[in-house]
N, CA, C and O of each residue as an XYZ file, in Angstrom:
764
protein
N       5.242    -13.448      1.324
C       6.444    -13.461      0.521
C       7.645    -13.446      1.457
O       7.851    -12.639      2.365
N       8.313    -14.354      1.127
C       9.515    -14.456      2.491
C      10.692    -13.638      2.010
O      10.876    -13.707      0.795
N      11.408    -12.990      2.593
C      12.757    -12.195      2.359
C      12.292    -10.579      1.654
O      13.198     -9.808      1.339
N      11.051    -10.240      1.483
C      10.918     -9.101      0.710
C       9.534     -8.456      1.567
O       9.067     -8.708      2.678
N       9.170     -7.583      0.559
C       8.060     -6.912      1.490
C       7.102     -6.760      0.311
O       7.309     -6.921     -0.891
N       6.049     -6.423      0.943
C       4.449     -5.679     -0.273
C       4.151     -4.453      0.219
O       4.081     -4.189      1.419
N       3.964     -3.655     -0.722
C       3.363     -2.315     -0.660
C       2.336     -2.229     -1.418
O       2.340     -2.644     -2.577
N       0.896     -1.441     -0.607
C       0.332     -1.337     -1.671
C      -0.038      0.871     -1.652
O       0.170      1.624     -0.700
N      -0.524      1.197     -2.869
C      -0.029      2.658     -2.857
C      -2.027      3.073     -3.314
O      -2.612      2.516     -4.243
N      -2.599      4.002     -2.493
C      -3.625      4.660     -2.480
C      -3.877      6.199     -2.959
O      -3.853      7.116     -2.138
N      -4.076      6.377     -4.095
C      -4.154      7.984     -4.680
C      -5.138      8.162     -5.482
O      -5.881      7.209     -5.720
N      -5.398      9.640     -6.178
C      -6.146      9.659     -7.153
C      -5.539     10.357     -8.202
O      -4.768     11.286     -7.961
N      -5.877      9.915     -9.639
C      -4.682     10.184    -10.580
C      -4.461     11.613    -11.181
O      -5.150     12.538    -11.613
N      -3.045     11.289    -10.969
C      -2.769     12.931    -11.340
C      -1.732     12.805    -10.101
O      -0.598     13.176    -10.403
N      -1.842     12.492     -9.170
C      -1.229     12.980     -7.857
C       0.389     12.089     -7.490
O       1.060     12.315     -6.484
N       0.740     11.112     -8.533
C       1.802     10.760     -8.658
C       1.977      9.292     -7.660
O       3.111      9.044     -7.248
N       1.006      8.491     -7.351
C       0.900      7.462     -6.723
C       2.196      6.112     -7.811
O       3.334      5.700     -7.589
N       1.131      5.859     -8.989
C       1.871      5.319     -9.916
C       3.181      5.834    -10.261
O       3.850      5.078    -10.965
N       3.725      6.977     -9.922
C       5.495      7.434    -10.248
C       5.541      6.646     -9.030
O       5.968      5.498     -8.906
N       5.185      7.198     -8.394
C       5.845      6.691     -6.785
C       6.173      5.416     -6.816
O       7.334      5.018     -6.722
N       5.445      4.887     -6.913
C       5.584      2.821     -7.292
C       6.528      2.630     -8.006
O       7.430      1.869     -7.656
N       6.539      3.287     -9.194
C       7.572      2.667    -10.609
C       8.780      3.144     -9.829
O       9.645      2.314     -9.553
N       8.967      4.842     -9.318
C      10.626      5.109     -9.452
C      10.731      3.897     -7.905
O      11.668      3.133     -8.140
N      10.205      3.618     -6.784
C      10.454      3.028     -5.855
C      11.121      1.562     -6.513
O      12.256      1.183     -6.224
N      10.292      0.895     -7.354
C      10.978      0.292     -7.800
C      11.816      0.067     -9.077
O      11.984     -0.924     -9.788
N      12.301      1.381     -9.121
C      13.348      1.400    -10.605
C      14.660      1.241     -9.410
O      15.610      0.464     -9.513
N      14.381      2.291     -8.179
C      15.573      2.781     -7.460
C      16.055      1.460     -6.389
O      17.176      1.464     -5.883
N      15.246      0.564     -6.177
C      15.424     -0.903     -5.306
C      15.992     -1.953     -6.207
O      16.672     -2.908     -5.833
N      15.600     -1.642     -7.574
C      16.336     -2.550     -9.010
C      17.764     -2.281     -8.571
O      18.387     -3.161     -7.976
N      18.186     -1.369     -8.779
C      19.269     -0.600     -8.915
C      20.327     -1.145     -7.687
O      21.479     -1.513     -7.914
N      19.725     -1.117     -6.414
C      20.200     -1.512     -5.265
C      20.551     -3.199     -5.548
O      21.435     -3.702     -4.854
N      20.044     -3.809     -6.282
C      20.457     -5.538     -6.633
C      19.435     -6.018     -6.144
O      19.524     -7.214     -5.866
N      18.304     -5.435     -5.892
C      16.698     -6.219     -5.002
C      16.140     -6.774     -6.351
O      16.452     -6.334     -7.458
N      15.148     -7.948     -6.074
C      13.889     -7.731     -6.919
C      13.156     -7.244     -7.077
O      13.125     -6.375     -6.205
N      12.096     -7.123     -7.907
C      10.996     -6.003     -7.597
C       9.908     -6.487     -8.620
O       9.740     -7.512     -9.280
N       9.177     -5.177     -8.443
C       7.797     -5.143     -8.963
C       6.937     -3.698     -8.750
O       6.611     -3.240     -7.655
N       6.765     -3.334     -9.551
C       6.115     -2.032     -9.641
C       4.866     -1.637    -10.367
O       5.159     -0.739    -11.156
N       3.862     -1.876    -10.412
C       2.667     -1.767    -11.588
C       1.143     -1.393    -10.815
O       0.630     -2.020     -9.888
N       0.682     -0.335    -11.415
C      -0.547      0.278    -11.084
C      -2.221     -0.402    -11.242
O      -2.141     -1.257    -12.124
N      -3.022     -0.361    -10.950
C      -4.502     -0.747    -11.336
C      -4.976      0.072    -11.176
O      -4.978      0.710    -10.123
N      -5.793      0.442    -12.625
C      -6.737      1.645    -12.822
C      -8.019      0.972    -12.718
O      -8.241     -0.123    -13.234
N      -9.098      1.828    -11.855
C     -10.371      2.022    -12.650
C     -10.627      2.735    -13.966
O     -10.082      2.609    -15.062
N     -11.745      3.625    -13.490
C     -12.058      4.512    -14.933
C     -10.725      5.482    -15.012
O     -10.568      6.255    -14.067
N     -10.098      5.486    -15.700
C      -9.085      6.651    -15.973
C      -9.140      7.947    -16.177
O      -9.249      8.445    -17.297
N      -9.065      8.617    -15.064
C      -9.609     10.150    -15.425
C      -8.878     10.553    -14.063
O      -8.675      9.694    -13.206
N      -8.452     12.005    -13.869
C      -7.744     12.863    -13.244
C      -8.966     12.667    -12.024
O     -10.175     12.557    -12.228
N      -8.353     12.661    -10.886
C      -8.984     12.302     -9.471
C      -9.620     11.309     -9.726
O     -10.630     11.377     -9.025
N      -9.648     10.188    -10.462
C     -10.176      9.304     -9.694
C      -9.503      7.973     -9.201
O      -8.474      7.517     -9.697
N      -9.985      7.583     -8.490
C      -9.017      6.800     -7.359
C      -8.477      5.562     -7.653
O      -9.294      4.681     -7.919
N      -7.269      5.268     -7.672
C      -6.021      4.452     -8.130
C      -5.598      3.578     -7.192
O      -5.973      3.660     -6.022
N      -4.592      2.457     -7.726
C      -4.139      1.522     -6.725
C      -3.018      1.457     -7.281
O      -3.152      1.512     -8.503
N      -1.310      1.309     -6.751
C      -0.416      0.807     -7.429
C       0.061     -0.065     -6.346
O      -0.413     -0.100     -5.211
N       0.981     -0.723     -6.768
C       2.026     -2.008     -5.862
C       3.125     -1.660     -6.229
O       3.600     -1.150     -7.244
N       3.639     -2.147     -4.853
C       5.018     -2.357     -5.395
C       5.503     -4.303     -4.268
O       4.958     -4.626     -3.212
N       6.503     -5.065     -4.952
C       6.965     -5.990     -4.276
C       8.451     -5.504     -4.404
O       8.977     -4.701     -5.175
N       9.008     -6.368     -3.247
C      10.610     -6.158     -3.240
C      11.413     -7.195     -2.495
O      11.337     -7.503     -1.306
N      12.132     -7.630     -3.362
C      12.931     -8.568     -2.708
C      14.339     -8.757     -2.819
O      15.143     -8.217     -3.579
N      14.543     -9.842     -1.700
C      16.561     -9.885     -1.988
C      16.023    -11.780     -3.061
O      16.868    -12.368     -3.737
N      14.913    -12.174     -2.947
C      14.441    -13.599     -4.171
C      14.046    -13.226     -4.845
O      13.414    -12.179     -4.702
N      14.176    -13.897     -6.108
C      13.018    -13.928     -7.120
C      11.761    -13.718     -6.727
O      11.259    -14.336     -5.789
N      11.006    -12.619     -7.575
C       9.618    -12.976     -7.029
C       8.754    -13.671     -8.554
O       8.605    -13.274     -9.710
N       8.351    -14.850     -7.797
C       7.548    -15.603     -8.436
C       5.492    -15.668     -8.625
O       4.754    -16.530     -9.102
N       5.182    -14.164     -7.916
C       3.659    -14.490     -7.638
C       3.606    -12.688     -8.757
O       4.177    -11.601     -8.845
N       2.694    -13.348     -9.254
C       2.301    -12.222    -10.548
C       0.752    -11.541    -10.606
O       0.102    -11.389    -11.640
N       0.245    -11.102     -8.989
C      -0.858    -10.677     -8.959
C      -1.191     -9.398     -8.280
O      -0.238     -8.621     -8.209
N      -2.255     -9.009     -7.788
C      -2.315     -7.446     -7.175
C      -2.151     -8.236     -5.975
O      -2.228     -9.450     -5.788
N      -1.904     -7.257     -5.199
C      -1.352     -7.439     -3.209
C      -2.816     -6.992     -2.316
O      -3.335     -5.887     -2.165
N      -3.270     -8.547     -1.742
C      -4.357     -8.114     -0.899
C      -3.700     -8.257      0.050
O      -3.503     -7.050      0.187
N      -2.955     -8.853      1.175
C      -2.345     -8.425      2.212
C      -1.087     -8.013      2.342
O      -0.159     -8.803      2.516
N      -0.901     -6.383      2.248
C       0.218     -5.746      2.311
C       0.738     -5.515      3.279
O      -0.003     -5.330      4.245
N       2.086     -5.424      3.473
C       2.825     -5.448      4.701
C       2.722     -3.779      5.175
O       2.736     -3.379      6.339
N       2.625     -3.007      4.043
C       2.844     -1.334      4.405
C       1.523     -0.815      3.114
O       1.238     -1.505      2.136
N       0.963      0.370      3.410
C       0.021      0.910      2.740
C       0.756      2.746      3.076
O       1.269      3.460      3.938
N       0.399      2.710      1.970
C       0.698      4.681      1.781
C      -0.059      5.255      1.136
O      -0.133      4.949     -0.054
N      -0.981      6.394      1.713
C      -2.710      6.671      1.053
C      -2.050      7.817      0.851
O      -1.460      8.491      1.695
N      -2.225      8.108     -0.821
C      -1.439      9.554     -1.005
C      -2.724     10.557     -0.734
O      -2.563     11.757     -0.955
N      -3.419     10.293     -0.473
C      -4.626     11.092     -0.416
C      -5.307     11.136      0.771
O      -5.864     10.040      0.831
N      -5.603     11.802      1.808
C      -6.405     11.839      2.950
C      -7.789     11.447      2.673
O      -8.285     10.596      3.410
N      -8.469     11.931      1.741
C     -10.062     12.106      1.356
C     -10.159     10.518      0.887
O     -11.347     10.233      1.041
N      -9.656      9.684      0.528
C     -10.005      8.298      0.487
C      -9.728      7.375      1.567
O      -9.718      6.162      1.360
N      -9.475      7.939      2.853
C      -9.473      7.120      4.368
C     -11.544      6.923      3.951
O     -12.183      5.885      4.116
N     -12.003      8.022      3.514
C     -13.403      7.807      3.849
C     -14.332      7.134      2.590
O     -15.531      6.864      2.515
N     -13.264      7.002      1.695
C     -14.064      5.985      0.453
C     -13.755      4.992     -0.046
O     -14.553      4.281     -0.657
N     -12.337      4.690      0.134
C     -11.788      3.193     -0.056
C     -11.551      2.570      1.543
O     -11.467      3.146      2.628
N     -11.486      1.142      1.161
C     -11.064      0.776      2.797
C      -9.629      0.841      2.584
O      -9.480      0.569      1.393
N      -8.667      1.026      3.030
C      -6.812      1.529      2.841
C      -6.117      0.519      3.771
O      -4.908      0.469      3.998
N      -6.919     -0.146      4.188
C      -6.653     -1.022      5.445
C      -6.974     -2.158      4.925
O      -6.082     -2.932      5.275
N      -7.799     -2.761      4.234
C      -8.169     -4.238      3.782
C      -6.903     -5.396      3.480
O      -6.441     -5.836      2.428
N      -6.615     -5.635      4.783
C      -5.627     -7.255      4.519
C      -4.272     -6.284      4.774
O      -3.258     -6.652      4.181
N      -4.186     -5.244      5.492
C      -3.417     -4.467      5.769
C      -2.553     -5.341      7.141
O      -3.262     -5.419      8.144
N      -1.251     -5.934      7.273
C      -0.702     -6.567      8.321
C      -0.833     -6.035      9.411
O      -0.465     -4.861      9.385
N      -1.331     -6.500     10.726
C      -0.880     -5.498     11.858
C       0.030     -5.585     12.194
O       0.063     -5.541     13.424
N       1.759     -5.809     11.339
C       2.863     -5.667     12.314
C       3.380     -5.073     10.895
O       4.561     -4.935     10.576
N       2.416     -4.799     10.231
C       3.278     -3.576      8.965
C       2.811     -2.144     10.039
O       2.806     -1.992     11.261
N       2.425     -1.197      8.798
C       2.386      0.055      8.615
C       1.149      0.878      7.645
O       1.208      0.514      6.471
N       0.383      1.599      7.840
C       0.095      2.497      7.265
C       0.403      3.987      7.290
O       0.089      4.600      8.310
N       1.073      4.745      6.127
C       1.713      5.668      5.788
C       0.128      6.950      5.107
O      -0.583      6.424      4.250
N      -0.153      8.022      5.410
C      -1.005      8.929      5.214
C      -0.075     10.101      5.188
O       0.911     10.413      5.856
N      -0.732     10.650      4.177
C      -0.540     12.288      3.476
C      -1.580     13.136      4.089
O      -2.671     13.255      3.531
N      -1.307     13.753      5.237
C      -1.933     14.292      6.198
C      -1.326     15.370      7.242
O      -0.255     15.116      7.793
N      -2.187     16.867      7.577
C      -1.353     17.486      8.599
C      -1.967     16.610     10.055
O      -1.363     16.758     11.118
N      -2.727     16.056     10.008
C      -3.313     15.666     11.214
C      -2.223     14.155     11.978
O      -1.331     13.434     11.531
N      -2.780     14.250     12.995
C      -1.738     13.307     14.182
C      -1.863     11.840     13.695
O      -2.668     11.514     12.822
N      -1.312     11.273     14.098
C      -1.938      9.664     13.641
C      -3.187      8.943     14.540
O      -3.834      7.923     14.303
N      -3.281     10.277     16.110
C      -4.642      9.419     16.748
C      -5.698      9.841     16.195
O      -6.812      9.339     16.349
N      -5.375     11.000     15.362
C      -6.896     12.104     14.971
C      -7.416     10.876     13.902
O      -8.494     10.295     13.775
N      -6.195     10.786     13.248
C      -6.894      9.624     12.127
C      -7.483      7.939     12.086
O      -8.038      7.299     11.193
N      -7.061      7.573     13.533
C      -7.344      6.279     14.014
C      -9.087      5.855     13.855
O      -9.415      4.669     13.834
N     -10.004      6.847     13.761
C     -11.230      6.658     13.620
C     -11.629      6.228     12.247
O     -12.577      5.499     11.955
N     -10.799      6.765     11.482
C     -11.200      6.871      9.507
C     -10.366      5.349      9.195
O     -10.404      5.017      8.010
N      -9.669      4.457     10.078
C      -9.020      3.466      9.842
C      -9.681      2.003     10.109
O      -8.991      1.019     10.374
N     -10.824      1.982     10.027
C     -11.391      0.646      9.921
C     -11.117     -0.280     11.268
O     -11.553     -1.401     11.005
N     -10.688     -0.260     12.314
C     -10.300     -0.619     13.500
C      -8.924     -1.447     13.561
O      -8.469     -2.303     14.319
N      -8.399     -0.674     12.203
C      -6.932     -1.053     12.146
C      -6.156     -0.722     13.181
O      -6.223      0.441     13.579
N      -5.173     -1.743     13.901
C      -4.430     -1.075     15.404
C      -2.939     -1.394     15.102
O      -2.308     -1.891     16.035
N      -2.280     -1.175     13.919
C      -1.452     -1.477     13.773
C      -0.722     -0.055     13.574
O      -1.469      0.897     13.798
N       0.656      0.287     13.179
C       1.138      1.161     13.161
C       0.528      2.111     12.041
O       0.124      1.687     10.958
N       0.507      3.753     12.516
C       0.062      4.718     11.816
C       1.226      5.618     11.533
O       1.856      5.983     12.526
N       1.643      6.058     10.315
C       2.184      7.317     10.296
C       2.135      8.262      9.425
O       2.005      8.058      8.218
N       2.234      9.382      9.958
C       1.683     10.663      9.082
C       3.010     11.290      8.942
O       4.090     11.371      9.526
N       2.230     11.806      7.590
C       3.831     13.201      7.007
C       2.753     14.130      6.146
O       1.886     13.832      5.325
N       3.196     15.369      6.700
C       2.421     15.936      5.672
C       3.065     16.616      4.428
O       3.976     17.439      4.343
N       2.266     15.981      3.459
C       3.413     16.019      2.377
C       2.673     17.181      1.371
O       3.406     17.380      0.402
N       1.902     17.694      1.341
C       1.398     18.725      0.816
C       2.342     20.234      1.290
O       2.682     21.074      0.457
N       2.662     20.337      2.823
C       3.633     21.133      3.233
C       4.584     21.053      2.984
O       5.066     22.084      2.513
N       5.369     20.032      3.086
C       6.768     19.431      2.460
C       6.675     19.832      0.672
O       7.564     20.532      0.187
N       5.695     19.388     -0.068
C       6.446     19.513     -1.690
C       6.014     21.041     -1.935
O       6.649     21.565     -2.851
N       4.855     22.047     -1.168
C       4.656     23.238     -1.284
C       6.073     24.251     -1.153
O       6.540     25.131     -1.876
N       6.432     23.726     -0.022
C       7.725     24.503      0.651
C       8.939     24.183     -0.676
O       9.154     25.028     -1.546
N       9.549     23.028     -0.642
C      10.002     22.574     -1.117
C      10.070     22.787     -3.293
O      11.051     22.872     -4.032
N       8.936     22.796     -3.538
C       8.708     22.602     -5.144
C       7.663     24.227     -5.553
O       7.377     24.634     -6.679
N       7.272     24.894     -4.127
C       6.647     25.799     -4.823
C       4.797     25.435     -5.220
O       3.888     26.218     -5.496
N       4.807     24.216     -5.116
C       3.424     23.621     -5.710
C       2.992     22.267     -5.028
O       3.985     21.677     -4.602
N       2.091     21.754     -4.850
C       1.548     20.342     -4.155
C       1.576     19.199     -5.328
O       0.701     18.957     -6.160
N       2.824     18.581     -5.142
C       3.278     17.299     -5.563
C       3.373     16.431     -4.272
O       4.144     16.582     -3.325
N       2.495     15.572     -4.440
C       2.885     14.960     -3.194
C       3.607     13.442     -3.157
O       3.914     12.808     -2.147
N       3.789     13.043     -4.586
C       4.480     11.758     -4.650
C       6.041     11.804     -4.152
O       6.514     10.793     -3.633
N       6.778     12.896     -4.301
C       8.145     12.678     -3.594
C       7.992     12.632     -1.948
O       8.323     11.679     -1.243
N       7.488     13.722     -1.553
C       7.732     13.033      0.193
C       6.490     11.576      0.356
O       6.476     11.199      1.527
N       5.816     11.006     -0.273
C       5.282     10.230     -0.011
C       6.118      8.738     -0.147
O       5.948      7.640      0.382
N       7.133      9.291     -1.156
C       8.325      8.188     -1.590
C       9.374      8.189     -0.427
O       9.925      7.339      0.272
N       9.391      9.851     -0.582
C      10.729      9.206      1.129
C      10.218      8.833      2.421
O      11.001      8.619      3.347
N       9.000      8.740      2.560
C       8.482      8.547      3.589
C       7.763      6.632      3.809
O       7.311      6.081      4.813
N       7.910      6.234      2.711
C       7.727      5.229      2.432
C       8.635      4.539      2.487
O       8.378      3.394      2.856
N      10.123      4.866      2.159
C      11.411      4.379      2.254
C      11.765      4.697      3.695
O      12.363      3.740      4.187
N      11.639      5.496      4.369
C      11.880      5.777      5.979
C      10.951      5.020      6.627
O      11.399      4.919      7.769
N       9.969      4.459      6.570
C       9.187      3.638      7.349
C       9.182      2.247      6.926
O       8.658      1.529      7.778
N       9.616      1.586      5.827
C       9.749      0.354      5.467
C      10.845     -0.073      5.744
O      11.005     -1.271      5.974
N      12.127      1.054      5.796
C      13.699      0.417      5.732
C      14.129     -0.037      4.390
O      15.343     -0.201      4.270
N      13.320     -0.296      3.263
C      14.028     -1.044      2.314
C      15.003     -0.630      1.778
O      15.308     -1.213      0.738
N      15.898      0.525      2.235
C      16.686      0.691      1.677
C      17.531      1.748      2.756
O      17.015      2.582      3.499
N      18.935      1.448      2.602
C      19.599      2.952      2.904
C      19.398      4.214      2.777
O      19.577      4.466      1.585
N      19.099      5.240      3.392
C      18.554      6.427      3.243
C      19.405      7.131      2.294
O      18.893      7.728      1.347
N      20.627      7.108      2.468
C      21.706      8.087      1.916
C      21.545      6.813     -0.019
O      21.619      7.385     -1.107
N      21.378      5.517      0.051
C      21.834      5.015     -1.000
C      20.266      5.555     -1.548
O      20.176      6.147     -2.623
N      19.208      5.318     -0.796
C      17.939      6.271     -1.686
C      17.671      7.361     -2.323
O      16.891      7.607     -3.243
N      18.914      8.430     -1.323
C      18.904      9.927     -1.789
C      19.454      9.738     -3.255
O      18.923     10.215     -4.258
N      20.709      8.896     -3.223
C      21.570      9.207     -4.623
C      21.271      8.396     -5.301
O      22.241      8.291     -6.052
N      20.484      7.621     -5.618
C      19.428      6.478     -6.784
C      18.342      7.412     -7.138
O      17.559      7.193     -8.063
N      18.305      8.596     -6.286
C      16.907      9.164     -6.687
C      17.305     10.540     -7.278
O      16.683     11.168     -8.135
N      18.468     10.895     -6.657
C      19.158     12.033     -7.554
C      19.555     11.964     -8.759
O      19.378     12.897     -9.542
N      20.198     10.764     -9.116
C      20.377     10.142    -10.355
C      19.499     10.399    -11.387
O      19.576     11.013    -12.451
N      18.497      9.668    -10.704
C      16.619      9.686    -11.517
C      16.440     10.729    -11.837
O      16.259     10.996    -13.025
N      16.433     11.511    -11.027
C      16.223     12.933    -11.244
C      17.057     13.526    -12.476
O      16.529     13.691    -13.576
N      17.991     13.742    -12.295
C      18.841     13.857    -13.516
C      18.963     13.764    -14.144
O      19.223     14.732    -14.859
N      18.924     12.483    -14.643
C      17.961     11.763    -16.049
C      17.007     12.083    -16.684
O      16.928     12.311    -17.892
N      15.884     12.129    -15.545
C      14.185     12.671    -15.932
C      14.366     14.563    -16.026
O      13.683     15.173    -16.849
N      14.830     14.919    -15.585
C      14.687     16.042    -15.518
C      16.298     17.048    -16.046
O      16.622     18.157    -15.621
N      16.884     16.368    -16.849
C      18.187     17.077    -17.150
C      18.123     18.271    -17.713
O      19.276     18.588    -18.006
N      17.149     19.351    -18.109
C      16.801     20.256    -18.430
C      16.028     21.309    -17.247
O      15.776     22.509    -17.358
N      15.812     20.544    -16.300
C      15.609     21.428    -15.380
C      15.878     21.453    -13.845
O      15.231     21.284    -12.812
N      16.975     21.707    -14.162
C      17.633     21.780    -12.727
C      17.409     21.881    -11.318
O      17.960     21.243    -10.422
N      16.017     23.280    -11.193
C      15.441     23.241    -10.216
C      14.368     22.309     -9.516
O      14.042     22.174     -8.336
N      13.806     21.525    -11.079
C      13.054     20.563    -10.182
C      13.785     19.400     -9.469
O      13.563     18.675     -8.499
N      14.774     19.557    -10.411
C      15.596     18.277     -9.744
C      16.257     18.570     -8.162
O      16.450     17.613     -7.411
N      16.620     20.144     -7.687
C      16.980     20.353     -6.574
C      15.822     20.416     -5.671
O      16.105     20.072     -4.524
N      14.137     20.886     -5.933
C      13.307     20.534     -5.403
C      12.884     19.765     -4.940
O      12.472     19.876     -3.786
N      12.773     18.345     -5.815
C      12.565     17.024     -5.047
C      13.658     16.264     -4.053
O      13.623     15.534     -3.062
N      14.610     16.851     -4.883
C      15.887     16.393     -3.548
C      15.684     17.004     -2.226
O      15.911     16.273     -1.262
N      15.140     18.710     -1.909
C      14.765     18.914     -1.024
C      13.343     18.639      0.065
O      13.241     18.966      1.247
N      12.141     17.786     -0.986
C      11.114     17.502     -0.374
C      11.985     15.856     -0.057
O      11.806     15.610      1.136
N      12.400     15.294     -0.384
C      12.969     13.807      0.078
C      13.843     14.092      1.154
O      13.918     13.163      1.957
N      14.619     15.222      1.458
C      15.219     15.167      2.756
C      14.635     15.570      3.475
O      14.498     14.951      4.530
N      13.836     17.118      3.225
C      12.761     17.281      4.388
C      11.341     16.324      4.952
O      10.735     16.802      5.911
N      10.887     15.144      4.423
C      10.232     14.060      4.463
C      11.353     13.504      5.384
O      11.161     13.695      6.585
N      12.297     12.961      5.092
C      13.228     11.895      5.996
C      13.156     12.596      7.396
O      12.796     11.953      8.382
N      13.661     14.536      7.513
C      13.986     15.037      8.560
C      12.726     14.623      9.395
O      12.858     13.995     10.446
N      11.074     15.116      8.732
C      10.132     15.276      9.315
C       9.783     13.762     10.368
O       9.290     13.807     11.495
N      10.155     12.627      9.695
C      10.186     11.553     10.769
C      11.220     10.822     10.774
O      11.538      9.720     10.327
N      11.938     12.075     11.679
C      13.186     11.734     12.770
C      13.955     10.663     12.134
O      14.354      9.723     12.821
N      14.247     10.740     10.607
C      15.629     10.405      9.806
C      16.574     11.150     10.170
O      17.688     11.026      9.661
């Protein structure tokens, strides 16, 4: 896809993979991009393992299918490095993004002999600290936006504060929570 990028998003449900996709691309709409945001389920049931996309562009996008070679991959889940391949048609001059305390060489073995860029955030520490509880779709979102570029960091914070506001206008603290797991995600890789 020329002028835009592919993402594809690795979780198991419940864990906010599919938010992650949609608000990524509600908040790149917003910016004047194109987009695309939509999930593929297997069997539907809490943990079991999910796929969402996202496309983004400054063109029209004209191709209306799931993304086998993605430019960036973000496995919200560590425990499916060892049951899905997360890497299949994965670019080597993209990125893969993992929800992990471990280094990115510890994980180079569970990666299919992918040698392209690795990066880790651990986002279980980040939304614990942050929200009180393990949500891991917000730092997996800012961390996805800090390693792709698609967007201004500061114009991401306040498209997503917005969101927040909206979605959550009754509760204030979650809304200051995720604002704080999205900056501490940016801080954690050297935003």
């Amino acid at each position: 896809m020329k002028n835009g990028i592919e993402i594809r998003w690795h979780g198991r449900g419940g864990q906010g993979a599919k938010t992650a996709a949609l608000l990524l691309a509600d908040v790149a709409f917003k910016t004047g991009k194109y987009v695309q945001g939509f999930p593929e389920y297997g069997p539907e049931r809490m943990g079991a393992p999910i796929t969402a996309f996202n496309r983004i562009s400054a063109d029209p996008i004209r191709v209306h299918s799931n993304i086998y070679h993605p430019d960036f991959v973000a496995v919200v889940d560590e425990t499916l490095l060892h049951a899905v391949d997360v890497t299949a048609g994965l670019k080597e001059d993209g990125a893969i993004i993992v929800n992990t305390a471990k280094t990115p060489e510890e994980i180079m073995p569970s990666l299919r002999g992918y040698t392209g860029r690795v990066v880790t955030v651990d986002a279980r520490r980040i939304s614990e600290e942050a929200l009180g509880k393990y949500f891991p779709n917000s730092p997996m979102l800012a961390s996805v936006v800090a390693v792709t570029k698609v967007m201004n960091k500061d114009t991401f914070l306040n498209e997503m504060r917005a969101s927040y506001q909206h979605k959550f206008a009754k509760k204030p603290e979650v809304i200051e929570g995720n604002m704080k797991a999205l900056e501490m995600t940016f801080k954690a890789l050297g935003e």
